[in-house]
Short mmCIF file of C-alpha atoms in Angstrom, two decimals:
data_model
loop_
_atom_site.label_atom_id
_atom_site.label_comp_id
_atom_site.label_asym_id
_atom_site.label_seq_id
_atom_site.Cartn_x
_atom_site.Cartn_y
_atom_site.Cartn_z
CA UNK P 1 77.83 126.43 96.11
CA UNK P 2 75.94 124.53 98.80
CA UNK P 3 74.84 127.62 100.76
CA UNK P 4 71.36 127.36 99.24
CA UNK P 5 71.15 123.70 100.18
CA UNK P 6 72.13 124.58 103.76
CA UNK P 7 69.35 127.17 103.82
CA UNK P 8 66.82 124.61 102.60
CA UNK P 9 67.98 122.19 105.28
CA UNK P 10 67.64 124.83 107.99
CA UNK P 11 64.12 125.72 106.86
CA UNK P 12 63.01 122.09 106.70
CA UNK P 13 61.73 121.91 110.32
CA UNK P 14 59.55 125.00 109.81
CA UNK P 15 58.37 124.56 106.23
CA UNK P 16 58.90 120.86 105.49
CA UNK P 17 55.91 118.57 105.17
CA UNK P 18 53.67 121.19 103.56
CA UNK P 19 52.23 120.57 100.12
CA UNK P 20 53.94 123.56 98.51
CA UNK P 21 57.31 122.59 99.96
CA UNK P 22 57.09 118.97 98.83
CA UNK P 23 55.78 119.75 95.36
CA UNK P 24 58.22 122.52 94.45
CA UNK P 25 61.39 121.00 95.94
CA UNK P 26 60.73 117.52 94.63
CA UNK P 27 59.75 118.52 91.09
CA UNK P 28 62.39 121.22 90.66
CA UNK P 29 65.08 119.03 92.21
CA UNK P 30 64.21 115.99 90.06
CA UNK P 31 64.09 118.05 86.86
CA UNK P 32 67.38 119.77 87.69
CA UNK P 33 69.28 116.56 88.41
CA UNK P 34 68.14 114.89 85.18
CA UNK P 35 68.59 117.96 82.99
CA UNK P 36 72.06 118.74 84.36
CA UNK P 37 73.25 115.16 84.05
CA UNK P 38 72.16 115.06 80.39
CA UNK P 39 73.83 118.40 79.71
CA UNK P 40 77.04 117.13 81.29
CA UNK P 41 77.33 114.52 78.52
CA UNK P 42 77.55 117.14 75.79
CA UNK P 43 80.64 118.82 77.27
CA UNK P 44 84.15 118.11 76.00
CA UNK P 45 85.73 120.46 78.56
CA UNK P 46 86.15 118.26 81.65
CA UNK P 47 85.74 121.21 83.99
CA UNK P 48 82.42 122.10 82.38
CA UNK P 49 81.35 118.47 82.63
CA UNK P 50 82.17 118.45 86.35
CA UNK P 51 80.32 121.74 86.79
CA UNK P 52 77.13 120.26 85.33
CA UNK P 53 77.46 117.18 87.53
CA UNK P 54 77.62 119.55 90.50
CA UNK P 55 74.30 121.04 89.39
CA UNK P 56 72.99 117.48 89.26
CA UNK P 57 74.08 116.94 92.86
CA UNK P 58 72.38 120.15 94.00
CA UNK P 59 69.18 119.02 92.31
CA UNK P 60 69.37 115.68 94.09
CA UNK P 61 69.87 117.37 97.47
CA UNK P 62 66.94 119.70 96.82
CA UNK P 63 64.73 116.77 95.86
CA UNK P 64 65.67 114.80 98.99
CA UNK P 65 65.14 117.77 101.31
CA UNK P 66 61.79 118.34 99.64
CA UNK P 67 60.73 114.87 100.70
CA UNK P 68 61.79 115.64 104.25
CA UNK P 69 61.49 112.12 105.68
CA UNK P 70 64.14 110.86 108.08
CA UNK P 71 65.47 108.54 105.39
CA UNK P 72 65.56 111.25 102.73
CA UNK P 73 67.30 113.73 105.03
CA UNK P 74 69.84 111.05 105.98
CA UNK P 75 70.50 110.44 102.29
CA UNK P 76 70.89 114.18 101.69
CA UNK P 77 73.33 114.70 104.56
CA UNK P 78 75.43 111.71 103.55
CA UNK P 79 75.43 112.80 99.91
CA UNK P 80 76.66 116.27 100.88
CA UNK P 81 79.81 114.63 102.22
CA UNK P 82 80.05 112.12 99.38
CA UNK P 83 79.84 114.88 96.81
CA UNK P 84 82.27 117.16 98.64
CA UNK P 85 84.99 114.50 98.69
CA UNK P 86 84.78 113.25 95.12
CA UNK P 87 83.92 116.48 93.37
CA UNK P 88 86.63 118.57 95.04
CA UNK P 89 89.14 115.86 94.15
CA UNK P 90 87.94 115.75 90.54
CA UNK P 91 87.95 119.52 90.05
CA UNK P 92 91.50 119.69 91.35
CA UNK P 93 92.42 116.64 89.29
CA UNK P 94 91.11 118.27 86.11
CA UNK P 95 93.26 121.27 86.97
CA UNK P 96 96.25 118.93 87.18
CA UNK P 97 95.39 117.55 83.74
CA UNK P 98 95.16 121.09 82.35
CA UNK P 99 98.50 122.04 83.91
CA UNK P 100 100.25 118.89 82.73
CA UNK P 101 98.79 118.51 79.24
CA UNK P 102 97.77 122.05 78.38
CA UNK P 103 94.09 121.32 77.75
CA UNK P 104 90.97 120.10 79.56
CA UNK P 105 89.16 118.87 76.45
CA UNK P 106 89.04 115.10 76.61
CA UNK P 107 88.73 114.76 72.82
CA UNK P 108 92.33 116.04 72.62
CA UNK P 109 93.64 113.84 75.43
CA UNK P 110 94.73 110.23 75.67
CA UNK P 111 97.53 108.06 77.01
CA UNK P 112 98.37 110.39 79.90
CA UNK P 113 98.46 107.55 82.41
CA UNK P 114 102.11 106.77 81.71
CA UNK P 115 103.11 110.43 82.09
CA UNK P 116 100.80 111.44 84.98
CA UNK P 117 100.32 108.29 87.09
CA UNK P 118 99.59 110.09 90.38
CA UNK P 119 96.96 112.26 88.73
CA UNK P 120 95.44 109.20 87.07
CA UNK P 121 95.20 107.28 90.37
CA UNK P 122 93.69 110.18 92.34
CA UNK P 123 91.10 110.86 89.66
CA UNK P 124 90.27 107.16 89.25
CA UNK P 125 89.59 106.73 92.99
CA UNK P 126 87.41 109.86 93.12
CA UNK P 127 85.58 108.81 89.95
CA UNK P 128 84.77 105.41 91.47
CA UNK P 129 82.99 107.23 94.31
CA UNK P 130 81.22 109.51 91.85
CA UNK P 131 79.99 106.46 89.93
CA UNK P 132 78.88 104.85 93.19
CA UNK P 133 80.93 101.68 93.07
CA UNK P 134 81.70 99.77 96.27
CA UNK P 135 83.59 100.05 98.59
CA UNK P 136 83.47 103.81 98.06
CA UNK P 137 81.49 106.29 100.14
CA UNK P 138 79.63 107.13 96.94
CA UNK P 139 78.14 103.64 96.89
CA UNK P 140 76.61 104.23 100.33
CA UNK P 141 75.29 107.63 99.28
CA UNK P 142 73.61 106.17 96.21
CA UNK P 143 72.13 103.29 98.22
CA UNK P 144 70.65 105.78 100.70
CA UNK P 145 69.02 107.75 97.88
CA UNK P 146 67.43 104.58 96.53
CA UNK P 147 66.51 103.52 100.07
CA UNK P 148 64.61 106.78 100.59
CA UNK P 149 62.06 105.56 98.02
CA UNK P 150 60.52 103.36 100.71
CA UNK P 151 58.65 106.30 102.26
CA UNK P 152 58.79 108.78 99.36
CA UNK P 153 55.76 110.81 98.30
CA UNK P 154 56.25 109.97 94.61
CA UNK P 155 58.56 106.96 94.53
CA UNK P 156 58.31 106.43 90.78
CA UNK P 157 59.20 110.05 89.99
CA UNK P 158 62.07 110.17 92.46
CA UNK P 159 63.30 106.69 91.60
CA UNK P 160 63.22 107.37 87.87
CA UNK P 161 65.05 110.68 88.19
CA UNK P 162 67.66 109.16 90.50
CA UNK P 163 68.20 106.16 88.22
CA UNK P 164 68.71 108.31 85.11
CA UNK P 165 70.99 110.81 86.85
CA UNK P 166 73.06 108.16 88.63
CA UNK P 167 73.53 106.16 85.44
CA UNK P 168 74.75 109.27 83.63
CA UNK P 169 77.14 109.97 86.52
CA UNK P 170 78.69 106.58 85.79
CA UNK P 171 79.23 107.77 82.21
CA UNK P 172 80.79 111.07 83.30
CA UNK P 173 83.00 109.30 85.83
CA UNK P 174 84.23 107.00 83.08
CA UNK P 175 84.98 109.92 80.79
CA UNK P 176 87.07 111.84 83.33
CA UNK P 177 88.88 108.76 84.66
CA UNK P 178 89.50 106.81 81.44
CA UNK P 179 89.48 109.03 78.35
CA UNK P 180 92.45 111.29 79.28
CA UNK P 181 94.66 108.48 80.56
CA UNK P 182 93.99 105.35 78.48
CA UNK P 183 94.79 104.50 74.90
CA UNK P 184 97.37 106.15 72.68
CA UNK P 185 98.71 109.58 73.42
CA UNK P 186 97.00 112.27 71.42
CA UNK P 187 98.49 115.57 70.35
CA UNK P 188 98.13 118.15 73.13
CA UNK P 189 99.21 121.81 73.21
CA UNK P 190 101.97 121.08 75.73
CA UNK P 191 104.89 118.86 74.70
CA UNK P 192 106.16 118.23 78.26
CA UNK P 193 103.54 116.36 80.27
CA UNK P 194 104.01 115.20 83.89
CA UNK P 195 102.38 115.13 87.31
CA UNK P 196 102.56 118.43 89.20
CA UNK P 197 104.57 118.75 92.39
CA UNK P 198 103.36 117.11 95.58
CA UNK P 199 101.94 120.38 96.84
CA UNK P 200 99.31 120.22 94.10
CA UNK P 201 98.52 116.50 94.04
CA UNK P 202 98.38 115.93 97.82
CA UNK P 203 95.01 117.70 98.13
CA UNK P 204 93.06 115.64 95.59
CA UNK P 205 94.82 112.50 96.83
CA UNK P 206 93.58 113.12 100.39
CA UNK P 207 90.06 113.96 99.21
CA UNK P 208 89.91 110.84 97.05
CA UNK P 209 91.16 108.82 100.02
CA UNK P 210 88.36 110.19 102.16
CA UNK P 211 85.94 108.66 99.70
CA UNK P 212 87.53 105.28 100.39
CA UNK P 213 87.55 105.76 104.16
CA UNK P 214 83.91 106.85 104.09
CA UNK P 215 82.98 103.46 102.70
CA UNK P 216 85.29 101.33 104.82
CA UNK P 217 84.64 103.27 108.03
CA UNK P 218 80.99 104.01 107.35
CA UNK P 219 80.00 103.53 110.99
CA UNK P 220 82.50 106.15 112.15
CA UNK P 221 81.38 108.64 109.54
CA UNK P 222 77.79 108.02 110.60
CA UNK P 223 78.52 108.61 114.29
CA UNK P 224 80.74 111.68 113.99
CA UNK P 225 79.35 113.40 110.90
CA UNK P 226 76.10 112.22 109.32
CA UNK P 227 74.07 111.57 112.50
CA UNK P 228 74.80 115.05 113.96
CA UNK P 229 73.95 116.62 110.60
CA UNK P 230 70.62 114.79 110.46
CA UNK P 231 69.86 115.80 114.04
CA UNK P 232 70.59 119.44 113.22
CA UNK P 233 68.02 119.32 110.40
CA UNK P 234 65.25 117.13 111.81
CA UNK P 235 65.95 117.13 115.55
CA UNK P 236 65.61 113.34 115.48
CA UNK P 237 67.78 110.28 115.04
CA UNK P 238 69.30 109.17 111.77
CA UNK P 239 66.90 107.48 109.35
CA UNK P 240 69.21 104.62 108.31
CA UNK P 241 72.56 103.22 109.32
CA UNK P 242 75.47 103.66 106.94
CA UNK P 243 76.99 100.40 105.72
CA UNK P 244 78.30 98.84 102.55
CA UNK P 245 76.07 95.79 102.84
CA UNK P 246 72.41 95.71 103.79
CA UNK P 247 71.67 92.45 102.04
CA UNK P 248 69.88 91.94 98.74
CA UNK P 249 67.19 94.62 98.66
CA UNK P 250 65.56 96.99 96.15
CA UNK P 251 68.31 99.60 96.64
CA UNK P 252 71.01 97.09 95.68
CA UNK P 253 69.04 95.96 92.64
CA UNK P 254 68.65 99.57 91.51
CA UNK P 255 72.39 100.06 91.99
CA UNK P 256 73.12 97.08 89.75
CA UNK P 257 70.74 98.44 87.11
CA UNK P 258 72.48 101.82 87.40
CA UNK P 259 75.88 100.24 86.77
CA UNK P 260 74.61 98.26 83.79
CA UNK P 261 72.99 101.27 82.12
CA UNK P 262 75.89 103.59 82.90
CA UNK P 263 78.56 101.24 81.55
CA UNK P 264 76.55 100.59 78.39
CA UNK P 265 76.05 104.32 77.78
CA UNK P 266 79.74 105.03 78.37
CA UNK P 267 80.59 103.17 75.18
CA UNK P 268 78.03 105.32 73.34
CA UNK P 269 79.22 108.66 74.72
CA UNK P 270 80.48 110.04 71.39
CA UNK P 271 77.26 109.53 69.38
CA UNK P 272 75.21 110.65 72.38
CA UNK P 273 77.22 113.87 72.69
CA UNK P 274 76.95 114.58 68.98
CA UNK P 275 73.19 113.99 69.06
CA UNK P 276 72.80 116.38 71.99
CA UNK P 277 74.85 119.05 70.23
CA UNK P 278 72.84 118.59 67.04
CA UNK P 279 69.63 119.03 69.03
CA UNK P 280 70.85 122.42 70.31
CA UNK P 281 73.81 123.61 68.20
CA UNK P 282 73.66 127.19 69.48
CA UNK P 283 75.12 126.34 72.89
CA UNK P 284 78.84 127.26 72.84
CA UNK P 285 81.75 125.35 74.32
CA UNK P 286 80.92 121.88 72.96
CA UNK P 287 82.60 121.93 69.57
CA UNK P 288 85.25 119.34 68.73
#
């Protein structure tokens, strides 16, 4: 999925910094991340929801590479890792839900936490990174994206798109981590519901754990992974150091605003989804 992003990164030294490159990558990337994150909210199939959030991530990476600054490239390289850890864990986790409960549609799921505790924990940890909460690696990735606004070409455009998309990722993370597992058990196609064998849950558990380690051991991840990736793209040093705490700054304030908006919208997910479906009822796969 990220082959196109790798190609954009490789072409950045030769084509980056030109007007056409900045305009097209920034505008297309910003539009894609916002559009995909909105479309993710209308899905009741958790796999489809995760697929649209992947499109959101690709849009964000395209937008950051379009900017091409050392800070933006650092944010892009870190976010590649952030996204790989949490999204692979969540895709596999949704597969575990489907195997255990017989459906991926969250409107039919509920109360699975008592029957699938390992699945619930793995998905919850990965979802925390997706939402960008500390001390997860996702928090650092989000902070870097907001930090790249300092030398962005269009900070209001990029900041607005990032704020909207990140807030909606909080909503999607809440849906996949809470809706299937909390509350009363709903009727599902499969009567026997349980965690899969260790051979299936060990993968998402490790990937979710990497999201925790990426936050706690941010300096190590910077030295061994992110810094070499940035150097391969720009030929220069990393644009910002990876850490959970950089003090009270604009990036932290934007993160707090993101959490507030995302949590508020989570409690409105059902009317929001119905409104989106009503706006475009011809799109299949979103019916209750």
